[in-house]
Amino acid sequence: MADPLSTVFAALADPTRRAILNMLLEDDMAVTDVAEPFQMSLAAISKHLATLADAGLISRERRGRVIWCKLEPDALRNASVWMQGFGQFEPVDLDAFERFLETELATEFADDSPAAPD
Amino acid sequence: MADPLSTVFAALADPTRRAILNMLLEDDMAVTDVAEPFQMSLAAISKHLATLADAGLISRERRGRVIWCKLEPDALRNASVWMQGFGQFEPVDLDAFERFLETELATEFADDSPAAPD
DNA sequence: GCAATCGTCAACCGGATGGTTGAATATCGT
DNA sequence: ACGATATTCAACCATCCGGTTGACGATTGC
C-alpha cells in the first residue's frame, strides 16, 4: 500500500487510536477490553486495531477465544527517529515540553477520553 | 477542527508533504519553487502547503508577488515529544536509526522523489 | 450438540482527502 | 492601464475513512 512512514503517521492521526496505544502502554489487552471504555461499536474498535496492526504499532495474538493486543514500539520509533531528524537542528526545549503536556492533557483528555461523556 | 496532534500527524501522513518539509529544511521557498519538482498541479501543492500550515508545520508570508514558505519546527516538536513519551521506556537505538535511514532513503526516494520518474 | 462469547467480515453511509481544471485575485513591470 | 507572473478559490470527481448494523466464524462450557 503506502510507504511505512505514511501508514504509521496516518495511524497516529486519530485520537481514538492514540488513546488505544496509551491503554496498551499499561498492559496487553483483549479486544473487548480495549473497546469497553469507548462509545463506539466493537467493530469500529476492531477496525482501529487493524489499522494499528497494519502500521506495525501493535500485534494481535489469538489465545483461545480472546485476541490479545500488544504494543509494538518499533514502528513508532522509526517515525520518532524521522522526526528527530527534523528537530535535530534545534534541541528539544523542555519548557515547551511542559507547556505542551499541559495543553495536550487538556485537549487529548477532552477528545480522546475513553470515558463516556454522559 | 481536530485536535492539534491529530492535525500534525495527518499532515505528516503524506509523502508529498513530507518531501516538501524536507525541501524546506534546506531553505525557505516560494510556492512555485516548491511545486516545481512535483508532477502535480500548482493548486494541489498549494493545498498541501495549506494543510502543512494548518498543522503549524510551516508558515507562509507574502512578500510582493511571491509567498515564502518557512519551516516551523515547533508543531513537529510537539508530536515528537508525544512519541518520545511512548518510546521513553526504551531508548532510541542509533543502529536502528541508521538502518532505518537506509530503507527510508530507498523507499522515500522511490515514492516521494520530486523528480519526474520519466 | 447447542448456546453463549469473542472478534471479524461485508455492505452501506456521510464526510474528508487528494487530485483535476478553469476562473479569480494580487502584484509587478512597462 | 495592461499583460505577465504568482497564488488561491471553486467546483467537481474518485477514493478513502470512520462509523453503523447484521451476519458469520471460532472457541468455550454446559
mmCIF file with all atom_site columns, N, CA and C in Angstrom, chain A residues 22-72:
data_model
loop_
_atom_site.group_PDB
_atom_site.id
_atom_site.type_symbol
_atom_site.label_atom_id
_atom_site.label_alt_id
_atom_site.label_comp_id
_atom_site.label_asym_id
_atom_site.label_entity_id
_atom_site.label_seq_id
_atom_site.pdbx_PDB_ins_code
_atom_site.Cartn_x
_atom_site.Cartn_y
_atom_site.Cartn_z
_atom_site.occupancy
_atom_site.B_iso_or_equiv
_atom_site.pdbx_formal_charge
_atom_site.auth_seq_id
_atom_site.auth_comp_id
_atom_site.auth_asym_id
_atom_site.auth_atom_id
_atom_site.pdbx_PDB_model_num
ATOM 1   N N  . ASN A 1 22 ? -2.225  4.388   24.245 1.00 0.00 ? 22 ASN A N  1
ATOM 2   C CA . ASN A 1 22 ? -2.000  4.764   25.633 1.00 0.00 ? 22 ASN A CA 1
ATOM 3   C C  . ASN A 1 22 ? -2.426  3.650   26.581 1.00 0.00 ? 22 ASN A C  1
ATOM 4   N N  . MET A 1 23 ? -3.576  3.056   26.278 1.00 0.00 ? 23 MET A N  1
ATOM 5   C CA . MET A 1 23 ? -4.052  1.975   27.141 1.00 0.00 ? 23 MET A CA 1
ATOM 6   C C  . MET A 1 23 ? -3.100  0.786   27.077 1.00 0.00 ? 23 MET A C  1
ATOM 7   N N  . LEU A 1 24 ? -2.655  0.476   25.859 1.00 0.00 ? 24 LEU A N  1
ATOM 8   C CA . LEU A 1 24 ? -1.785  -0.697  25.701 1.00 0.00 ? 24 LEU A CA 1
ATOM 9   C C  . LEU A 1 24 ? -0.411  -0.459  26.313 1.00 0.00 ? 24 LEU A C  1
ATOM 10  N N  . LEU A 1 25 ? -0.099  0.794   26.535 1.00 0.00 ? 25 LEU A N  1
ATOM 11  C CA . LEU A 1 25 ? 1.165   1.115   27.178 1.00 0.00 ? 25 LEU A CA 1
ATOM 12  C C  . LEU A 1 25 ? 1.208   0.505   28.580 1.00 0.00 ? 25 LEU A C  1
ATOM 13  N N  . GLU A 1 26 ? 0.043   0.434   29.203 1.00 0.00 ? 26 GLU A N  1
ATOM 14  C CA . GLU A 1 26 ? -0.014  -0.107  30.562 1.00 0.00 ? 26 GLU A CA 1
ATOM 15  C C  . GLU A 1 26 ? 0.108   -1.628  30.545 1.00 0.00 ? 26 GLU A C  1
ATOM 16  N N  . ASP A 1 27 ? -0.605  -2.238  29.616 1.00 0.00 ? 27 ASP A N  1
ATOM 17  C CA . ASP A 1 27 ? -0.644  -3.697  29.637 1.00 0.00 ? 27 ASP A CA 1
ATOM 18  C C  . ASP A 1 27 ? -1.250  -4.212  28.335 1.00 0.00 ? 27 ASP A C  1
ATOM 19  N N  . ASP A 1 28 ? -0.957  -5.462  28.014 1.00 0.00 ? 28 ASP A N  1
ATOM 20  C CA . ASP A 1 28 ? -1.636  -6.111  26.904 1.00 0.00 ? 28 ASP A CA 1
ATOM 21  C C  . ASP A 1 28 ? -3.120  -6.252  27.241 1.00 0.00 ? 28 ASP A C  1
ATOM 22  N N  . MET A 1 29 ? -3.955  -6.188  26.199 1.00 0.00 ? 29 MET A N  1
ATOM 23  C CA . MET A 1 29 ? -5.394  -6.216  26.471 1.00 0.00 ? 29 MET A CA 1
ATOM 24  C C  . MET A 1 29 ? -6.123  -7.025  25.416 1.00 0.00 ? 29 MET A C  1
ATOM 25  N N  . ALA A 1 30 ? -7.245  -7.590  25.807 1.00 0.00 ? 30 ALA A N  1
ATOM 26  C CA . ALA A 1 30 ? -8.142  -8.250  24.867 1.00 0.00 ? 30 ALA A CA 1
ATOM 27  C C  . ALA A 1 30 ? -8.924  -7.190  24.107 1.00 0.00 ? 30 ALA A C  1
ATOM 28  N N  . VAL A 1 31 ? -9.345  -7.524  22.901 1.00 0.00 ? 31 VAL A N  1
ATOM 29  C CA . VAL A 1 31 ? -10.067 -6.569  22.059 1.00 0.00 ? 31 VAL A CA 1
ATOM 30  C C  . VAL A 1 31 ? -11.291 -6.026  22.785 1.00 0.00 ? 31 VAL A C  1
ATOM 31  N N  . THR A 1 32 ? -12.043 -6.899  23.392 1.00 0.00 ? 32 THR A N  1
ATOM 32  C CA . THR A 1 32 ? -13.250 -6.469  24.106 1.00 0.00 ? 32 THR A CA 1
ATOM 33  C C  . THR A 1 32 ? -12.914 -5.474  25.206 1.00 0.00 ? 32 THR A C  1
ATOM 34  N N  . ASP A 1 33 ? -11.837 -5.724  25.896 1.00 0.00 ? 33 ASP A N  1
ATOM 35  C CA . ASP A 1 33 ? -11.444 -4.820  26.973 1.00 0.00 ? 33 ASP A CA 1
ATOM 36  C C  . ASP A 1 33 ? -10.962 -3.492  26.420 1.00 0.00 ? 33 ASP A C  1
ATOM 37  N N  . VAL A 1 34 ? -10.280 -3.542  25.283 1.00 0.00 ? 34 VAL A N  1
ATOM 38  C CA . VAL A 1 34 ? -9.877  -2.284  24.649 1.00 0.00 ? 34 VAL A CA 1
ATOM 39  C C  . VAL A 1 34 ? -11.120 -1.476  24.307 1.00 0.00 ? 34 VAL A C  1
ATOM 40  N N  . ALA A 1 35 ? -12.133 -2.150  23.797 1.00 0.00 ? 35 ALA A N  1
ATOM 41  C CA . ALA A 1 35 ? -13.327 -1.453  23.307 1.00 0.00 ? 35 ALA A CA 1
ATOM 42  C C  . ALA A 1 35 ? -14.192 -0.916  24.441 1.00 0.00 ? 35 ALA A C  1
ATOM 43  N N  . GLU A 1 36 ? -14.120 -1.557  25.574 1.00 0.00 ? 36 GLU A N  1
ATOM 44  C CA . GLU A 1 36 ? -15.066 -1.285  26.660 1.00 0.00 ? 36 GLU A CA 1
ATOM 45  C C  . GLU A 1 36 ? -15.224 0.197   27.000 1.00 0.00 ? 36 GLU A C  1
ATOM 46  N N  . PRO A 1 37 ? -14.114 0.970   27.165 1.00 0.00 ? 37 PRO A N  1
ATOM 47  C CA . PRO A 1 37 ? -14.311 2.360   27.593 1.00 0.00 ? 37 PRO A CA 1
ATOM 48  C C  . PRO A 1 37 ? -14.885 3.269   26.518 1.00 0.00 ? 37 PRO A C  1
ATOM 49  N N  . PHE A 1 38 ? -14.855 2.845   25.266 1.00 0.00 ? 38 PHE A N  1
ATOM 50  C CA . PHE A 1 38 ? -15.277 3.723   24.178 1.00 0.00 ? 38 PHE A CA 1
ATOM 51  C C  . PHE A 1 38 ? -16.771 3.606   23.930 1.00 0.00 ? 38 PHE A C  1
ATOM 52  N N  . GLN A 1 39 ? -17.264 4.625   23.263 1.00 0.00 ? 39 GLN A N  1
ATOM 53  C CA . GLN A 1 39 ? -18.697 4.632   22.986 1.00 0.00 ? 39 GLN A CA 1
ATOM 54  C C  . GLN A 1 39 ? -19.030 3.910   21.687 1.00 0.00 ? 39 GLN A C  1
ATOM 55  N N  . MET A 1 40 ? -18.060 3.737   20.857 1.00 0.00 ? 40 MET A N  1
ATOM 56  C CA . MET A 1 40 ? -18.362 3.176   19.539 1.00 0.00 ? 40 MET A CA 1
ATOM 57  C C  . MET A 1 40 ? -18.460 1.661   19.596 1.00 0.00 ? 40 MET A C  1
ATOM 58  N N  . SER A 1 41 ? -18.884 1.100   18.486 1.00 0.00 ? 41 SER A N  1
ATOM 59  C CA . SER A 1 41 ? -19.128 -0.337  18.421 1.00 0.00 ? 41 SER A CA 1
ATOM 60  C C  . SER A 1 41 ? -17.830 -1.124  18.486 1.00 0.00 ? 41 SER A C  1
ATOM 61  N N  . LEU A 1 42 ? -17.969 -2.392  18.804 1.00 0.00 ? 42 LEU A N  1
ATOM 62  C CA . LEU A 1 42 ? -16.804 -3.276  18.835 1.00 0.00 ? 42 LEU A CA 1
ATOM 63  C C  . LEU A 1 42 ? -16.171 -3.360  17.447 1.00 0.00 ? 42 LEU A C  1
ATOM 64  N N  . ALA A 1 43 ? -17.007 -3.393  16.417 1.00 0.00 ? 43 ALA A N  1
ATOM 65  C CA . ALA A 1 43 ? -16.474 -3.483  15.054 1.00 0.00 ? 43 ALA A CA 1
ATOM 66  C C  . ALA A 1 43 ? -15.591 -2.281  14.731 1.00 0.00 ? 43 ALA A C  1
ATOM 67  N N  . ALA A 1 44 ? -16.007 -1.122  15.174 1.00 0.00 ? 44 ALA A N  1
ATOM 68  C CA . ALA A 1 44 ? -15.208 0.084   14.922 1.00 0.00 ? 44 ALA A CA 1
ATOM 69  C C  . ALA A 1 44 ? -13.849 -0.047  15.597 1.00 0.00 ? 44 ALA A C  1
ATOM 70  N N  . ILE A 1 45 ? -13.852 -0.488  16.850 1.00 0.00 ? 45 ILE A N  1
ATOM 71  C CA . ILE A 1 45 ? -12.576 -0.667  17.550 1.00 0.00 ? 45 ILE A CA 1
ATOM 72  C C  . ILE A 1 45 ? -11.737 -1.722  16.841 1.00 0.00 ? 45 ILE A C  1
ATOM 73  N N  . SER A 1 46 ? -12.376 -2.760  16.401 1.00 0.00 ? 46 SER A N  1
ATOM 74  C CA . SER A 1 46 ? -11.661 -3.810  15.674 1.00 0.00 ? 46 SER A CA 1
ATOM 75  C C  . SER A 1 46 ? -10.963 -3.232  14.449 1.00 0.00 ? 46 SER A C  1
ATOM 76  N N  . LYS A 1 47 ? -11.642 -2.343  13.752 1.00 0.00 ? 47 LYS A N  1
ATOM 77  C CA . LYS A 1 47 ? -11.015 -1.690  12.592 1.00 0.00 ? 47 LYS A CA 1
ATOM 78  C C  . LYS A 1 47 ? -9.825  -0.836  13.027 1.00 0.00 ? 47 LYS A C  1
ATOM 79  N N  . HIS A 1 48 ? -10.007 -0.092  14.099 1.00 0.00 ? 48 HIS A N  1
ATOM 80  C CA . HIS A 1 48 ? -8.902  0.736   14.588 1.00 0.00 ? 48 HIS A CA 1
ATOM 81  C C  . HIS A 1 48 ? -7.694  -0.147  14.917 1.00 0.00 ? 48 HIS A C  1
ATOM 82  N N  . LEU A 1 49 ? -7.971  -1.270  15.553 1.00 0.00 ? 49 LEU A N  1
ATOM 83  C CA . LEU A 1 49 ? -6.871  -2.164  15.904 1.00 0.00 ? 49 LEU A CA 1
ATOM 84  C C  . LEU A 1 49 ? -6.206  -2.715  14.647 1.00 0.00 ? 49 LEU A C  1
ATOM 85  N N  . ALA A 1 50 ? -7.001  -2.992  13.635 1.00 0.00 ? 50 ALA A N  1
ATOM 86  C CA . ALA A 1 50 ? -6.427  -3.475  12.377 1.00 0.00 ? 50 ALA A CA 1
ATOM 87  C C  . ALA A 1 50 ? -5.518  -2.403  11.776 1.00 0.00 ? 50 ALA A C  1
ATOM 88  N N  . THR A 1 51 ? -5.967  -1.154  11.832 1.00 0.00 ? 51 THR A N  1
ATOM 89  C CA . THR A 1 51 ? -5.154  -0.056  11.321 1.00 0.00 ? 51 THR A CA 1
ATOM 90  C C  . THR A 1 51 ? -3.828  0.034   12.075 1.00 0.00 ? 51 THR A C  1
ATOM 91  N N  . LEU A 1 52 ? -3.915  -0.070  13.396 1.00 0.00 ? 52 LEU A N  1
ATOM 92  C CA . LEU A 1 52 ? -2.693  -0.004  14.213 1.00 0.00 ? 52 LEU A CA 1
ATOM 93  C C  . LEU A 1 52 ? -1.786  -1.190  13.901 1.00 0.00 ? 52 LEU A C  1
ATOM 94  N N  . ALA A 1 53 ? -2.376  -2.351  13.704 1.00 0.00 ? 53 ALA A N  1
ATOM 95  C CA . ALA A 1 53 ? -1.574  -3.533  13.401 1.00 0.00 ? 53 ALA A CA 1
ATOM 96  C C  . ALA A 1 53 ? -0.937  -3.395  12.020 1.00 0.00 ? 53 ALA A C  1
ATOM 97  N N  . ASP A 1 54 ? -1.702  -2.882  11.054 1.00 0.00 ? 54 ASP A N  1
ATOM 98  C CA . ASP A 1 54 ? -1.165  -2.625  9.714  1.00 0.00 ? 54 ASP A CA 1
ATOM 99  C C  . ASP A 1 54 ? 0.070   -1.734  9.794  1.00 0.00 ? 54 ASP A C  1
ATOM 100 N N  . ALA A 1 55 ? 0.001   -0.752  10.658 1.00 0.00 ? 55 ALA A N  1
ATOM 101 C CA . ALA A 1 55 ? 1.114   0.189   10.795 1.00 0.00 ? 55 ALA A CA 1
ATOM 102 C C  . ALA A 1 55 ? 2.257   -0.416  11.596 1.00 0.00 ? 55 ALA A C  1
ATOM 103 N N  . GLY A 1 56 ? 2.039   -1.610  12.122 1.00 0.00 ? 56 GLY A N  1
ATOM 104 C CA . GLY A 1 56 ? 3.079   -2.243  12.917 1.00 0.00 ? 56 GLY A CA 1
ATOM 105 C C  . GLY A 1 56 ? 3.150   -1.730  14.342 1.00 0.00 ? 56 GLY A C  1
ATOM 106 N N  . LEU A 1 57 ? 2.166   -0.927  14.716 1.00 0.00 ? 57 LEU A N  1
ATOM 107 C CA . LEU A 1 57 ? 2.227   -0.317  16.045 1.00 0.00 ? 57 LEU A CA 1
ATOM 108 C C  . LEU A 1 57 ? 1.778   -1.274  17.142 1.00 0.00 ? 57 LEU A C  1
ATOM 109 N N  . ILE A 1 58 ? 0.960   -2.240  16.769 1.00 0.00 ? 58 ILE A N  1
ATOM 110 C CA . ILE A 1 58 ? 0.566   -3.268  17.735 1.00 0.00 ? 58 ILE A CA 1
ATOM 111 C C  . ILE A 1 58 ? 0.625   -4.624  17.036 1.00 0.00 ? 58 ILE A C  1
ATOM 112 N N  . SER A 1 59 ? 0.589   -5.672  17.821 1.00 0.00 ? 59 SER A N  1
ATOM 113 C CA . SER A 1 59 ? 0.430   -7.013  17.268 1.00 0.00 ? 59 SER A CA 1
ATOM 114 C C  . SER A 1 59 ? -0.744  -7.656  17.986 1.00 0.00 ? 59 SER A C  1
ATOM 115 N N  . ARG A 1 60 ? -1.368  -8.617  17.308 1.00 0.00 ? 60 ARG A N  1
ATOM 116 C CA . ARG A 1 60 ? -2.513  -9.306  17.903 1.00 0.00 ? 60 ARG A CA 1
ATOM 117 C C  . ARG A 1 60 ? -2.252  -10.798 17.873 1.00 0.00 ? 60 ARG A C  1
ATOM 118 N N  . GLU A 1 61 ? -2.526  -11.432 18.982 1.00 0.00 ? 61 GLU A N  1
ATOM 119 C CA . GLU A 1 61 ? -2.302  -12.869 19.078 1.00 0.00 ? 61 GLU A CA 1
ATOM 120 C C  . GLU A 1 61 ? -3.514  -13.528 19.693 1.00 0.00 ? 61 GLU A C  1
ATOM 121 N N  . ARG A 1 62 ? -4.051  -14.492 18.959 1.00 0.00 ? 62 ARG A N  1
ATOM 122 C CA . ARG A 1 62 ? -5.236  -15.201 19.471 1.00 0.00 ? 62 ARG A CA 1
ATOM 123 C C  . ARG A 1 62 ? -4.801  -16.244 20.478 1.00 0.00 ? 62 ARG A C  1
ATOM 124 N N  . ARG A 1 63 ? -5.425  -16.222 21.632 1.00 0.00 ? 63 ARG A N  1
ATOM 125 C CA . ARG A 1 63 ? -5.177  -17.249 22.633 1.00 0.00 ? 63 ARG A CA 1
ATOM 126 C C  . ARG A 1 63 ? -6.546  -17.714 23.100 1.00 0.00 ? 63 ARG A C  1
ATOM 127 N N  . GLY A 1 64 ? -6.946  -18.861 22.589 1.00 0.00 ? 64 GLY A N  1
ATOM 128 C CA . GLY A 1 64 ? -8.291  -19.338 22.884 1.00 0.00 ? 64 GLY A CA 1
ATOM 129 C C  . GLY A 1 64 ? -9.307  -18.468 22.163 1.00 0.00 ? 64 GLY A C  1
ATOM 130 N N  . ARG A 1 65 ? -10.298 -18.026 22.892 1.00 0.00 ? 65 ARG A N  1
ATOM 131 C CA . ARG A 1 65 ? -11.332 -17.209 22.279 1.00 0.00 ? 65 ARG A CA 1
ATOM 132 C C  . ARG A 1 65 ? -10.891 -15.763 22.145 1.00 0.00 ? 65 ARG A C  1
ATOM 133 N N  . VAL A 1 66 ? -10.006 -15.354 22.989 1.00 0.00 ? 66 VAL A N  1
ATOM 134 C CA . VAL A 1 66 ? -9.682  -13.935 23.090 1.00 0.00 ? 66 VAL A CA 1
ATOM 135 C C  . VAL A 1 66 ? -8.389  -13.601 22.340 1.00 0.00 ? 66 VAL A C  1
ATOM 136 N N  . ILE A 1 67 ? -8.396  -12.449 21.697 1.00 0.00 ? 67 ILE A N  1
ATOM 137 C CA . ILE A 1 67 ? -7.238  -11.958 20.958 1.00 0.00 ? 67 ILE A CA 1
ATOM 138 C C  . ILE A 1 67 ? -6.556  -10.872 21.785 1.00 0.00 ? 67 ILE A C  1
ATOM 139 N N  . TRP A 1 68 ? -5.294  -11.089 22.060 1.00 0.00 ? 68 TRP A N  1
ATOM 140 C CA . TRP A 1 68 ? -4.552  -10.160 22.906 1.00 0.00 ? 68 TRP A CA 1
ATOM 141 C C  . TRP A 1 68 ? -3.800  -9.150  22.053 1.00 0.00 ? 68 TRP A C  1
ATOM 142 N N  . CYS A 1 69 ? -3.927  -7.882  22.406 1.00 0.00 ? 69 CYS A N  1
ATOM 143 C CA . CYS A 1 69 ? -3.262  -6.810  21.679 1.00 0.00 ? 69 CYS A CA 1
ATOM 144 C C  . CYS A 1 69 ? -2.066  -6.342  22.493 1.00 0.00 ? 69 CYS A C  1
ATOM 145 N N  . LYS A 1 70 ? -0.986  -6.125  21.771 1.00 0.00 ? 70 LYS A N  1
ATOM 146 C CA . LYS A 1 70 ? 0.274   -5.801  22.437 1.00 0.00 ? 70 LYS A CA 1
ATOM 147 C C  . LYS A 1 70 ? 0.941   -4.669  21.680 1.00 0.00 ? 70 LYS A C  1
ATOM 148 N N  . LEU A 1 71 ? 1.452   -3.717  22.417 1.00 0.00 ? 71 LEU A N  1
ATOM 149 C CA . LEU A 1 71 ? 2.152   -2.594  21.813 1.00 0.00 ? 71 LEU A CA 1
ATOM 150 C C  . LEU A 1 71 ? 3.437   -3.082  21.145 1.00 0.00 ? 71 LEU A C  1
ATOM 151 N N  . GLU A 1 72 ? 3.712   -2.531  19.955 1.00 0.00 ? 72 GLU A N  1
ATOM 152 C CA . GLU A 1 72 ? 4.958   -2.847  19.245 1.00 0.00 ? 72 GLU A CA 1
ATOM 153 C C  . GLU A 1 72 ? 5.667   -1.533  18.955 1.00 0.00 ? 72 GLU A C  1
#
